[in-house]
Coordinates of C-alpha atoms in Angstrom, one line a residue:
X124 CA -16.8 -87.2 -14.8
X125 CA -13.7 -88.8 -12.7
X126 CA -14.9 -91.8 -10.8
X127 CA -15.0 -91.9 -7.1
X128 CA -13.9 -95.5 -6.5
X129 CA -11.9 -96.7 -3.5
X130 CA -10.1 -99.9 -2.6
X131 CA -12.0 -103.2 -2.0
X132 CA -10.6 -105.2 0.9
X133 CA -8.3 -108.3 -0.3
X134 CA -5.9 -106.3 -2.5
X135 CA -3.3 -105.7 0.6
X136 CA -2.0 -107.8 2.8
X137 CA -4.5 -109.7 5.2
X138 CA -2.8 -110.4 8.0
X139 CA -3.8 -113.4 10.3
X140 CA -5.6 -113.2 14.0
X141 CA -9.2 -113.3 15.2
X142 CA -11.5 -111.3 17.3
X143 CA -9.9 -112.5 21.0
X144 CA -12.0 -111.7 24.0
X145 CA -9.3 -109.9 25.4
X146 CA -9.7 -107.5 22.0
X147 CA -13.4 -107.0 22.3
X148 CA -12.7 -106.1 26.6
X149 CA -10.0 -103.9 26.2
X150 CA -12.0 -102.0 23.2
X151 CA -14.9 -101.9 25.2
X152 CA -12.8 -100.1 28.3
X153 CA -11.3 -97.6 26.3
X154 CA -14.3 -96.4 24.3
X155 CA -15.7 -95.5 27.5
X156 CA -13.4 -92.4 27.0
X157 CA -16.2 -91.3 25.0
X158 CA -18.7 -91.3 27.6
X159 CA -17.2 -88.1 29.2
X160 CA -17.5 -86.0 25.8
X161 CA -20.7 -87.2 25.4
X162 CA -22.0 -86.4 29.0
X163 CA -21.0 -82.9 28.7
X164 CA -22.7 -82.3 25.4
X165 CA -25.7 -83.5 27.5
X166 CA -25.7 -81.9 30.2
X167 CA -24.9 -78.2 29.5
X168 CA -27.6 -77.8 27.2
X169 CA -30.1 -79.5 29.8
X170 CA -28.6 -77.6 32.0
X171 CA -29.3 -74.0 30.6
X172 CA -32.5 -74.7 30.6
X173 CA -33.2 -74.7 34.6
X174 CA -34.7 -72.1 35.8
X175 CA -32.7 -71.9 39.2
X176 CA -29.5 -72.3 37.3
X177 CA -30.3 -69.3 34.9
X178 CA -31.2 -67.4 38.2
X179 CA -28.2 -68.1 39.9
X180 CA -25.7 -67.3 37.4
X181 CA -27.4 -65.8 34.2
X182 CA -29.9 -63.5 35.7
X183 CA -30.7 -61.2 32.8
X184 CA -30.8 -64.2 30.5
X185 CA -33.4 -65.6 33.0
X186 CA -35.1 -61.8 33.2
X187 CA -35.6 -61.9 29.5
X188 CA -36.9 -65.3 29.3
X189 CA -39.7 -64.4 31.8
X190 CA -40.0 -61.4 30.8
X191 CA -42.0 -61.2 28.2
X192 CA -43.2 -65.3 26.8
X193 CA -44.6 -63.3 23.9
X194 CA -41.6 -61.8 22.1
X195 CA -39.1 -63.2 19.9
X196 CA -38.9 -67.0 20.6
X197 CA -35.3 -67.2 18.4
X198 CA -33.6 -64.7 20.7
X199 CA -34.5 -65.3 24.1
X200 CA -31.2 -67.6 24.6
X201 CA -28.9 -64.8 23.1
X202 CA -26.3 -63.8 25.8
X203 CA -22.7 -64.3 25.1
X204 CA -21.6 -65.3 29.0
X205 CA -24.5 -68.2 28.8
X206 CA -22.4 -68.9 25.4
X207 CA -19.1 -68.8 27.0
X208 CA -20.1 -71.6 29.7
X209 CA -20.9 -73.9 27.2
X210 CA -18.1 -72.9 24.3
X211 CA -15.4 -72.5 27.1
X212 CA -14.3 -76.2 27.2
X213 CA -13.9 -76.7 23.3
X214 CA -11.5 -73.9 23.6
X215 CA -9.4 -75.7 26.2
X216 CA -10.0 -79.1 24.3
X217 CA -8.3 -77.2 21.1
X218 CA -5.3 -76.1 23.2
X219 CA -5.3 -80.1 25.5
X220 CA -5.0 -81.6 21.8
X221 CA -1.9 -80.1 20.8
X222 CA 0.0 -81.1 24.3
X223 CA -2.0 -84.3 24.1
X224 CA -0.1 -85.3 20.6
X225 CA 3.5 -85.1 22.4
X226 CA 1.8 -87.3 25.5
X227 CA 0.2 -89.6 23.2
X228 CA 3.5 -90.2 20.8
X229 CA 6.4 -90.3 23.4
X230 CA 4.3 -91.6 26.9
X231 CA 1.3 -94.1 25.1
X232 CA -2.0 -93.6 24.3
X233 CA -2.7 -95.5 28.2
X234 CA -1.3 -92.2 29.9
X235 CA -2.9 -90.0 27.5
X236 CA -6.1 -91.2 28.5
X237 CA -5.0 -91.3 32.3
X238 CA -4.6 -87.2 32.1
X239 CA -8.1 -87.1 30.4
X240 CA -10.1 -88.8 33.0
X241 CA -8.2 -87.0 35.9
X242 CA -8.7 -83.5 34.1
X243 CA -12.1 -84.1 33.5
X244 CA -13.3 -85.5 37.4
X245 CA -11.3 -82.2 38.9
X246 CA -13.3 -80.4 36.2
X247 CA -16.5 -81.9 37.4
X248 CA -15.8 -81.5 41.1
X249 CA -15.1 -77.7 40.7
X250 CA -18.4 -77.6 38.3
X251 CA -20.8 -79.4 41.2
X252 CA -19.6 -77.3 44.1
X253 CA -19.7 -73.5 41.8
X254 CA -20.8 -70.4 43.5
X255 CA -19.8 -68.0 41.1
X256 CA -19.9 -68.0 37.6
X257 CA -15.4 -67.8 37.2
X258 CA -15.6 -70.9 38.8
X259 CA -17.8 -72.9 36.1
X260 CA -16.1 -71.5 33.3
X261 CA -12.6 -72.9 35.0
X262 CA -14.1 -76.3 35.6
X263 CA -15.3 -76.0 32.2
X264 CA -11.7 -75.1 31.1
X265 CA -10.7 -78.2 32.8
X266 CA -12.9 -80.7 31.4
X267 CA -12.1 -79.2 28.0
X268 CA -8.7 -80.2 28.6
X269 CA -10.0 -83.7 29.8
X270 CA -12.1 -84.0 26.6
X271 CA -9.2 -82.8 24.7
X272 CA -6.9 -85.5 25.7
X273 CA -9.8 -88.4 25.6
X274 CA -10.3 -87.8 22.2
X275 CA -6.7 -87.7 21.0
X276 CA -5.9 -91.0 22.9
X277 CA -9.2 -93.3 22.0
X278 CA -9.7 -92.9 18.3
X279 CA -5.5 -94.3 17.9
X280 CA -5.7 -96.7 20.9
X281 CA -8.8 -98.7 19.2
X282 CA -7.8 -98.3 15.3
X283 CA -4.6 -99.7 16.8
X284 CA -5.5 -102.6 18.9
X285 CA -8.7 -104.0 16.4
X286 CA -7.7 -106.3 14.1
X287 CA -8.1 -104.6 10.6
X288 CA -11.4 -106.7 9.7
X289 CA -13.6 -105.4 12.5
X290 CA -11.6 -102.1 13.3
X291 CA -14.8 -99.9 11.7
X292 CA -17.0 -101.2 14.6
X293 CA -14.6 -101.7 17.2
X294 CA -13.7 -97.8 16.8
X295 CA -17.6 -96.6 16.5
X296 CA -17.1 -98.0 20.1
X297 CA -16.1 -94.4 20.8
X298 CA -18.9 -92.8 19.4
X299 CA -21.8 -95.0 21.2
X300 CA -20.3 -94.5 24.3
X301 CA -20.6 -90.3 23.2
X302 CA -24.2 -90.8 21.9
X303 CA -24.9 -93.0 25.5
X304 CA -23.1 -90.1 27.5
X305 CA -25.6 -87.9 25.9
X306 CA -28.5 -89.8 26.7
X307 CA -27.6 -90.7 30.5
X308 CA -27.3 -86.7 30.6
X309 CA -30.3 -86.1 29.0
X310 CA -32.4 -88.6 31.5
X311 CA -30.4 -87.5 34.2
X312 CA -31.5 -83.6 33.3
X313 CA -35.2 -84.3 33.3
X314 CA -35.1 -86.1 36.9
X315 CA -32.7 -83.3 38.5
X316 CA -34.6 -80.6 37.0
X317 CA -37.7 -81.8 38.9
X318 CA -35.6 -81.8 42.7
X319 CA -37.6 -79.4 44.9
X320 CA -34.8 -76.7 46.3
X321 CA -33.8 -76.2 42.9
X322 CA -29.9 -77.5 43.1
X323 CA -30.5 -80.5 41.0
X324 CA -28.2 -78.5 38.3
X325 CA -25.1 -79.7 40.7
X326 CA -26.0 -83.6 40.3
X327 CA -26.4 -82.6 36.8
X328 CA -23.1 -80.9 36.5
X329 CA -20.7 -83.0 39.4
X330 CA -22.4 -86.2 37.7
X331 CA -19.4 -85.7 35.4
X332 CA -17.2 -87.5 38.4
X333 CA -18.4 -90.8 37.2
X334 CA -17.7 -91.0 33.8
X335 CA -14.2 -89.6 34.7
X336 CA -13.3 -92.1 37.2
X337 CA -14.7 -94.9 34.7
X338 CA -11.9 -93.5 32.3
X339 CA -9.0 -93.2 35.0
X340 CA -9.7 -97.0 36.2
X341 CA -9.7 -98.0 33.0
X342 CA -6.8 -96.3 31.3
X343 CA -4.8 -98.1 34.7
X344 CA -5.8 -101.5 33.5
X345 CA -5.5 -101.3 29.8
X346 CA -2.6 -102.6 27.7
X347 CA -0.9 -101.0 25.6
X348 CA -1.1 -100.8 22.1
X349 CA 1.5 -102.8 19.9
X350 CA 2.3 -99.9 17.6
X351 CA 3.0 -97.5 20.7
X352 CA 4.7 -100.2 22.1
X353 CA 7.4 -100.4 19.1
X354 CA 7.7 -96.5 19.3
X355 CA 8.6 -96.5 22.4
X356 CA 11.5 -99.3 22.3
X357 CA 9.9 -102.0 24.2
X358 CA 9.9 -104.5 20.9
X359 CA 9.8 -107.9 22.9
X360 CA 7.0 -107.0 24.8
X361 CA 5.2 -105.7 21.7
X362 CA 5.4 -109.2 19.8
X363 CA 4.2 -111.0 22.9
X364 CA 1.4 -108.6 23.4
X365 CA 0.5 -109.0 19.7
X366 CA 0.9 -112.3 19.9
X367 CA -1.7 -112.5 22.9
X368 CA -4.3 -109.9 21.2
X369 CA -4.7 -111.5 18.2
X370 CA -5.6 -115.0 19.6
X371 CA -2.1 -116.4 17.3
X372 CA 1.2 -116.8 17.4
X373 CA 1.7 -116.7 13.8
X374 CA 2.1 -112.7 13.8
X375 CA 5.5 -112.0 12.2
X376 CA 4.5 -110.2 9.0
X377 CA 2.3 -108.0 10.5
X378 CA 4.9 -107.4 13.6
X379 CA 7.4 -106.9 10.6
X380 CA 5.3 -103.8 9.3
X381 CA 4.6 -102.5 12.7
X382 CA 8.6 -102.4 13.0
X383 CA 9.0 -101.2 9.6
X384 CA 6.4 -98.1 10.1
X385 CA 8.1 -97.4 13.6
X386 CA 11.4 -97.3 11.7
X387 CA 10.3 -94.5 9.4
X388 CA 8.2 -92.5 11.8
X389 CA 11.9 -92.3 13.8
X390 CA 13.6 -90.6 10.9
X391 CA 10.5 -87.8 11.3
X392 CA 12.2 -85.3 13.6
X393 CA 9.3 -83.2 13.8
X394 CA 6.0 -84.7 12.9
X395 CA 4.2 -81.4 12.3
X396 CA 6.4 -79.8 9.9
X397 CA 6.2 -83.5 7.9
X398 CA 2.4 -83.1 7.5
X399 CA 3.0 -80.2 5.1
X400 CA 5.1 -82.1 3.3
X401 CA 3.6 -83.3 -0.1
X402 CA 2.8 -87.0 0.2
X403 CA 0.9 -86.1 3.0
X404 CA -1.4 -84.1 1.5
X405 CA -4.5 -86.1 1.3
X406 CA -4.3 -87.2 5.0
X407 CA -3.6 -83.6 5.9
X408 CA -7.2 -82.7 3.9
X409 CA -8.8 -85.2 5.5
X410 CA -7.6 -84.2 8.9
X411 CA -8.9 -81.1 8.4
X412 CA -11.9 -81.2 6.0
X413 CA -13.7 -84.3 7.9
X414 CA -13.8 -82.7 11.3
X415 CA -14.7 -79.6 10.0
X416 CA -18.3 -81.0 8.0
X417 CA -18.5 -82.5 11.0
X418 CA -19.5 -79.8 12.8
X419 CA -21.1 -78.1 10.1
X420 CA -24.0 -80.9 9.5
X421 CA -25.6 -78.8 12.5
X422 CA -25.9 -81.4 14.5
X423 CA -24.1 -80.1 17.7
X424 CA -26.6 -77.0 17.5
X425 CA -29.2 -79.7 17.8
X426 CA -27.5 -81.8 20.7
X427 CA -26.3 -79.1 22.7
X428 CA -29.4 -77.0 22.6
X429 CA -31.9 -79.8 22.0
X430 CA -33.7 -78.5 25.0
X431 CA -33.5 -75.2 24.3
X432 CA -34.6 -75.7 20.7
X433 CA -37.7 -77.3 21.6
X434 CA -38.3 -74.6 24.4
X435 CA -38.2 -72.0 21.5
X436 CA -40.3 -74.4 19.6
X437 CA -42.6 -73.4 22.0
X438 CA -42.7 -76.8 24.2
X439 CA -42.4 -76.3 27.6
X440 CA -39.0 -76.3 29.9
X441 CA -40.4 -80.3 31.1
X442 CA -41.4 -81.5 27.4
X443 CA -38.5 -79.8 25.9
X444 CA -36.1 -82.0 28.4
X445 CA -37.8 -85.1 27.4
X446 CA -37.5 -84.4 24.1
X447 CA -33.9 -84.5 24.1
X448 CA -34.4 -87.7 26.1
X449 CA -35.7 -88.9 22.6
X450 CA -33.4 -87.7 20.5
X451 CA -31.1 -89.1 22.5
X452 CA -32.2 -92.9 22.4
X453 CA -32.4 -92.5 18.7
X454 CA -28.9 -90.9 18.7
X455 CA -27.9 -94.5 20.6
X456 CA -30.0 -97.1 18.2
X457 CA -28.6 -95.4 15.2
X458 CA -24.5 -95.8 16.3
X459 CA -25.6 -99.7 16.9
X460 CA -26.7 -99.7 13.1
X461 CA -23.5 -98.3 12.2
X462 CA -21.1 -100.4 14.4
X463 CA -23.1 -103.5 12.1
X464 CA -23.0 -101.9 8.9
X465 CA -19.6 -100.0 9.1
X466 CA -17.3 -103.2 7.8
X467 CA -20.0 -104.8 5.7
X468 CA -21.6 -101.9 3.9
X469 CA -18.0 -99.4 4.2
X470 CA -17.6 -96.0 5.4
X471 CA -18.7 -94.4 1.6
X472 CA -21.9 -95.5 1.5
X473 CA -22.9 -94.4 5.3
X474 CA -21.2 -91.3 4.7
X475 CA -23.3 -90.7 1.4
X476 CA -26.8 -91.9 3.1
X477 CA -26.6 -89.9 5.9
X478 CA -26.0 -86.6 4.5
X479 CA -29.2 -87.3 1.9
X480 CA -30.9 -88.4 5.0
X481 CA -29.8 -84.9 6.9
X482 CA -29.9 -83.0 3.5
X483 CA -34.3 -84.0 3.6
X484 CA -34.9 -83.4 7.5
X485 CA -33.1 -79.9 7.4
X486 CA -35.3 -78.7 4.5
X487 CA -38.3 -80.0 6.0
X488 CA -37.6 -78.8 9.8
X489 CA -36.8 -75.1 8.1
X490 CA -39.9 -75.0 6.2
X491 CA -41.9 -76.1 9.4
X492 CA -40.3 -73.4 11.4
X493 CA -40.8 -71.1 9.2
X494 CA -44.6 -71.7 8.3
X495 CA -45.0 -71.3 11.9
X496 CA -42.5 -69.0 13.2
X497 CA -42.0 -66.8 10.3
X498 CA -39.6 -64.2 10.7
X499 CA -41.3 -62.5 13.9
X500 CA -40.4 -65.5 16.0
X501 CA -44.0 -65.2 17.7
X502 CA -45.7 -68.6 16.9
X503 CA -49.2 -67.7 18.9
X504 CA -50.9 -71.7 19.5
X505 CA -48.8 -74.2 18.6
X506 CA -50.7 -77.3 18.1
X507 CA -49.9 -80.7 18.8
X508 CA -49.3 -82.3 15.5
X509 CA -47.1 -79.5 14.4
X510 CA -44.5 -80.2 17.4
X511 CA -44.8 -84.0 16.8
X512 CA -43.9 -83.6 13.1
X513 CA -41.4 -81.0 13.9
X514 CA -39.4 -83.6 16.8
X515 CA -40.3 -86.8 14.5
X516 CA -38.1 -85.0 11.5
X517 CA -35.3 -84.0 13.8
X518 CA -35.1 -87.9 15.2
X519 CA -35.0 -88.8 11.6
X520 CA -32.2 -86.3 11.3
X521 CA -30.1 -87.6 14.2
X522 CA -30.4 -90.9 12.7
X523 CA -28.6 -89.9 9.8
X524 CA -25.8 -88.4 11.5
X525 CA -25.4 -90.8 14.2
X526 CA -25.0 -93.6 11.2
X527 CA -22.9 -91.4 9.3
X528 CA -20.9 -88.6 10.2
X529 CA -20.9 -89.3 14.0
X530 CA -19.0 -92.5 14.1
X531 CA -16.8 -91.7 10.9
X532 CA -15.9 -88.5 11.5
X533 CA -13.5 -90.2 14.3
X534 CA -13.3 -93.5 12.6
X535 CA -11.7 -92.8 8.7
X536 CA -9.3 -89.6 10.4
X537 CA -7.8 -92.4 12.6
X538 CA -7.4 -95.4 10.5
X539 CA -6.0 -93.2 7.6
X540 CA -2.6 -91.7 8.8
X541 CA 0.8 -93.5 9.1
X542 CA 2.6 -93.6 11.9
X543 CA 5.2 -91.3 11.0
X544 CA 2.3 -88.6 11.4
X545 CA 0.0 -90.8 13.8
X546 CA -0.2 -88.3 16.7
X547 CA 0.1 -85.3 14.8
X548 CA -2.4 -85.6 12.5
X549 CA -4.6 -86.9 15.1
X550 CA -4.1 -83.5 16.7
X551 CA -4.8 -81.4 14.2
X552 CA -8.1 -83.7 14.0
X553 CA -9.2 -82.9 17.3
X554 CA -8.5 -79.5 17.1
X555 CA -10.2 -78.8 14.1
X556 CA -13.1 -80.6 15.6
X557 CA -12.9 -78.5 18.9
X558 CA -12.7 -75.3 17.3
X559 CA -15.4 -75.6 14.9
X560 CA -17.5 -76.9 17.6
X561 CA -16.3 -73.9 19.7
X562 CA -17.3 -72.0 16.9
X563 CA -20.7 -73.4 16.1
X564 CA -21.6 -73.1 19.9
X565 CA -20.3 -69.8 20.1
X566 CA -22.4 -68.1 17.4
X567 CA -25.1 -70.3 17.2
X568 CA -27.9 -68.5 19.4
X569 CA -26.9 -64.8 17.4
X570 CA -27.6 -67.1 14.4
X571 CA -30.8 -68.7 15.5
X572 CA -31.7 -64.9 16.4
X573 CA -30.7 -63.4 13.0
X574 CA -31.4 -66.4 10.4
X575 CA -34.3 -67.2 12.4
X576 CA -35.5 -70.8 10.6
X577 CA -32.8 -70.2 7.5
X578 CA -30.3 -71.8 10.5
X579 CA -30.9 -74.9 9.3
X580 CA -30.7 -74.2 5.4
X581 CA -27.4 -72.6 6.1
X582 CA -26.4 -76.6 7.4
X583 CA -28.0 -77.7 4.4
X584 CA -26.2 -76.1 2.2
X585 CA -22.9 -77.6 3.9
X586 CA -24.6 -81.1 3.8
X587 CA -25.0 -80.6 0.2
X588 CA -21.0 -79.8 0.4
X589 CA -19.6 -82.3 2.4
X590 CA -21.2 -85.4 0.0
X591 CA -19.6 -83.9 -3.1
X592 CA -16.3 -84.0 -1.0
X593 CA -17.4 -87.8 0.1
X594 CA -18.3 -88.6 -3.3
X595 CA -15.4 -87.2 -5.2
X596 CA -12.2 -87.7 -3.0
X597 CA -12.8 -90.1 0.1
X598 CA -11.4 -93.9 -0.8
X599 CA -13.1 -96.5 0.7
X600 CA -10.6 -97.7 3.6
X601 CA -13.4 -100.5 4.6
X602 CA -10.9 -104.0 5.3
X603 CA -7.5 -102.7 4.6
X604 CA -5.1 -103.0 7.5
X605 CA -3.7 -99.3 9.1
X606 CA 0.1 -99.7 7.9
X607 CA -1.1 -100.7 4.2
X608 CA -3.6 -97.9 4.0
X609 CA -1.2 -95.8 1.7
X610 CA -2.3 -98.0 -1.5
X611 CA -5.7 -96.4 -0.8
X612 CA -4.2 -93.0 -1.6
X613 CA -2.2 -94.3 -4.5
X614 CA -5.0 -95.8 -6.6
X615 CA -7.0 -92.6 -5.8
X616 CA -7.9 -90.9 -9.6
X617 CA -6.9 -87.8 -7.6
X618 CA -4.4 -88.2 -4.4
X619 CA -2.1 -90.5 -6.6
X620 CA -1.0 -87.5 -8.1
X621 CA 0.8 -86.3 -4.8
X622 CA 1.8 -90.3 -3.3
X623 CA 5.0 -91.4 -5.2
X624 CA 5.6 -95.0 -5.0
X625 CA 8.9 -94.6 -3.0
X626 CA 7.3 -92.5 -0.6
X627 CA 5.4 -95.6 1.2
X628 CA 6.7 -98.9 0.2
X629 CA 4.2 -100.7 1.2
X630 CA 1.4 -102.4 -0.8
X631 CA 3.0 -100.7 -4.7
X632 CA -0.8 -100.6 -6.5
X633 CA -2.3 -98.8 -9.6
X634 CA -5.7 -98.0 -10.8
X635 CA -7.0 -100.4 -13.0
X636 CA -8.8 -98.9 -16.2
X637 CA -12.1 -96.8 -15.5
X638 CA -9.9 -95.7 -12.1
X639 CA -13.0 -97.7 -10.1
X640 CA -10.6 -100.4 -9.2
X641 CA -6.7 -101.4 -7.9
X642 CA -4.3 -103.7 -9.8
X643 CA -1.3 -105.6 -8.1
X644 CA 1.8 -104.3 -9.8

């Protein structure tokens, strides 16, 4: 059996600098591009759930729900307009990412994230004030294209400014501020649902203005980064600015390498006809593989309809809200564990836990539903301890995935390609993220109504997937700095095959023997 081994950190260059205050600020800022991904995720689930919401603009999926509170409890959700609202803005985050990759290469990641925040508050303000149902599926189109620029820009922006020793928690930065977007939604949900007059949905879905402005102030008063700096022409500035966030003023050999990697990605006419090319093969995998397990650990079906699941569950439209309230503050603890862990434990090991972790819950959560449910989907009684164990394995299940696959999923795609393909590859990342979620979203209630419980044994069986993939081909990228990441490839027992040493002349390694560790050649 090949060994799965990776790089430890050491064997590359280590260049000097510290953690400046100025680093751990500016991080801070532009993480908070996560919030408005996060919010939305939130909020439209929480959302479909209100009854004068559903009345206004989903009538018959309101009728059916009322209808009849004995039938089927896995297809009372099923209506592909009710779909559409949610899955609309993943579409228009797909198409925002490819635009965004041209913003973020030729105009800086700042302006990238400027266009994000503005998107997503004019996307918000149409959203709040809807009186017909074209009009939330074009503010939805709009914040997808918010969203879609957000999480081309942030990702880059905060692998690029972190020095290389912390950049694993610095850039899970972007996913708290998603798993605290979920949550504020979440809380915000249960308290608007409760407004007498039944319009709290509007608060619910204009809230969206904050997060967006908290994005557009920031992206105005960030610097930016070094790298885009260089690939723009403005060198000078770049050495003083590197100079200033890494606390030293001893920073010529990693300003050297910044130069050099800006050098080659300028002979790259077109960045996404280079990312077929050979040598880019594993980064092009990864670009497309990571996002896509992503998606398919099931955990968006869990976030999005949260409530929703645990109204079919058979908890009422009040309990089912707070619920995802809990969910949601496990969602948060568990990103904290991983911004600790990321740089001392490495991505591999998370990455590995998690899915275990998730592998366990799933089975257990199917066989619950299914002892109850069966395949009728009429539960009769459901009693207390049965909900309690059923919520308890799904937190459990969060955890997992907010200490594995959440944070990483972002982190490894953007710390992993050079800057020839930065922006490019970062786009096909995004995309591939937006149109699996669009995917998942989109036939996820005609799942829950056909597979019934087997819904989650179908993620299973993709969790099960995804760790042979981790175990097998990810390198450990843990404490290497983002222009020497190609020796990571190179002493890979399988991607060496496709990096030739001239291609990257940076950092020439080989495996050692056993293919576990690098030696210096």
């Amino acid at each position: 059996m090949p060994a799965a081994g990776g790089i430890g950190p050491g064997n590359g260059k280590e260049y000097p600098g510290n953690l400046t205050p100025f680093v751990t600020v500016t991080c801070i800022v532009a993480s908070m591009g996560g919030l408005i991904f996060g919010y939305d995720i939130g909020i439209s689930g929480g959302v479909t759930t209100m009854a004068p919401f559903l009345q206004k603009f989903f009538p018959k999926v309101w009728e059916k729900k009322e209808a009849d509170k004995s039938t089927n409890q896995y297809c009372q959700y099923d209506s592909q307009t009710l779909t559409m609202f949610t899955s609309s803005l993943y579409l228009a985050a797909l198409l925002a990412s490819v635009v965004a990759s041209t913003v973020t290469r030729k105009l800086g990641r700042k302006l990238s994230m400027l266009f994000g925040g503005l998107l997503f508050f004019v996307g918000a303000l149409i959203n709040g004030f809807a009186k017909a149902v074209w009009m939330l599926i074009v503010g939805r189109l709009l914040l997808g294209f918010g969203v879609g620029f957000a999480n081309q820009s942030v990702p880059l922006y905060l692998s690029e400014m972190a020095p290389y020793k912390y950049r694993g928690a610095l850039n899970i930065g972007f996913q708290l501020s998603i798993t605290v977007g979920i949550l504020v939604a979440n809380v915000l949900n249960y308290f608007f649902a409760k407004i007498k007059g039944g319009w709290g949905w509007r608060l619910s879905l204009g809230g969206a203005m904050v997060p967006a402005l908290i994005i557009t102030i920031g992206s105005l008063v960030l610097p930016d980064t070094p790298n885009s700096m260089i690939e723009r022409g403005q060198t000078e500035e770049a050495k003083t600015k590197l100079k200033k966030i890494r606390g030293i003023d001893d920073v010529e050999e990693e300003f050297k390498d910044l130069v050099a990697a800006s050098d080659a990605s300028k002979l790259v006419d077109h960045p996404w006809t280079n990312l077929l090319q050979r040598k880019y093969r594993p980064h092009l995998t990864m670009a497309v593989l990571i996002p896509f397990f992503q998606q398919l650990t099931g955990i968006n079906v869990i976030m999005f309809y949260a409530p929703v699941l645990f109204n079919t569950i058979g908890f009422g439209d009040d309990a089912s809200l707070m619920s995802a309230v809990i969910t949601g503050i496990v969602n948060v603890v568990a990103t904290l564990v991983s911004i600790y862990g990321v740089d001392k434990w490495g991505r591999r090991f998370l990455f590995l836990e998690g899915g275990v972790q998730m592998l366990i819950c799933q089975a257990v959560v199917a066989a619950s539903i299914g002892a109850k449910f069966g395949t009728s989907g009429n539960p009769g009684e459901l009693p207390k301890w049965y909900a309690i164990v059923v919520v308890l394995f799904i937190c459990v299940y969060v955890a997992g995935f907010a200490w594995s696959w959440g944070p990483l999923g972002w982190l490894v795609p953007s710390e992993i390609f050079p800057l020839e393909i930065r922006s490019a590859a970062q786009s096909v990342n995004v995309s591939v993220n937006m149109l699996f979620t669009f995917a998942v979203a989109q036939v996820f209630l005609i799942m829950l109504c056909h597979l019934k419980f087997g819904l989650f044994l179908f993620f299973a069986f993709f969790v099960v997937l995804m760790s042979i993939f981790v175990y097998y081909f990810l390198p450990e990228t843990k404490g290497i700095p983002i222009e020497e990441m190609n020796q990571v490839w190179k002493s890979h027992w399988y991607w060496s095959r496709f990096v030739e040493d001239h291609d990257h002349p940076n950092g020439g390694m080989e495996m050692s023997k056993g293919g576990l560790g690098p030696k210096n050649v």
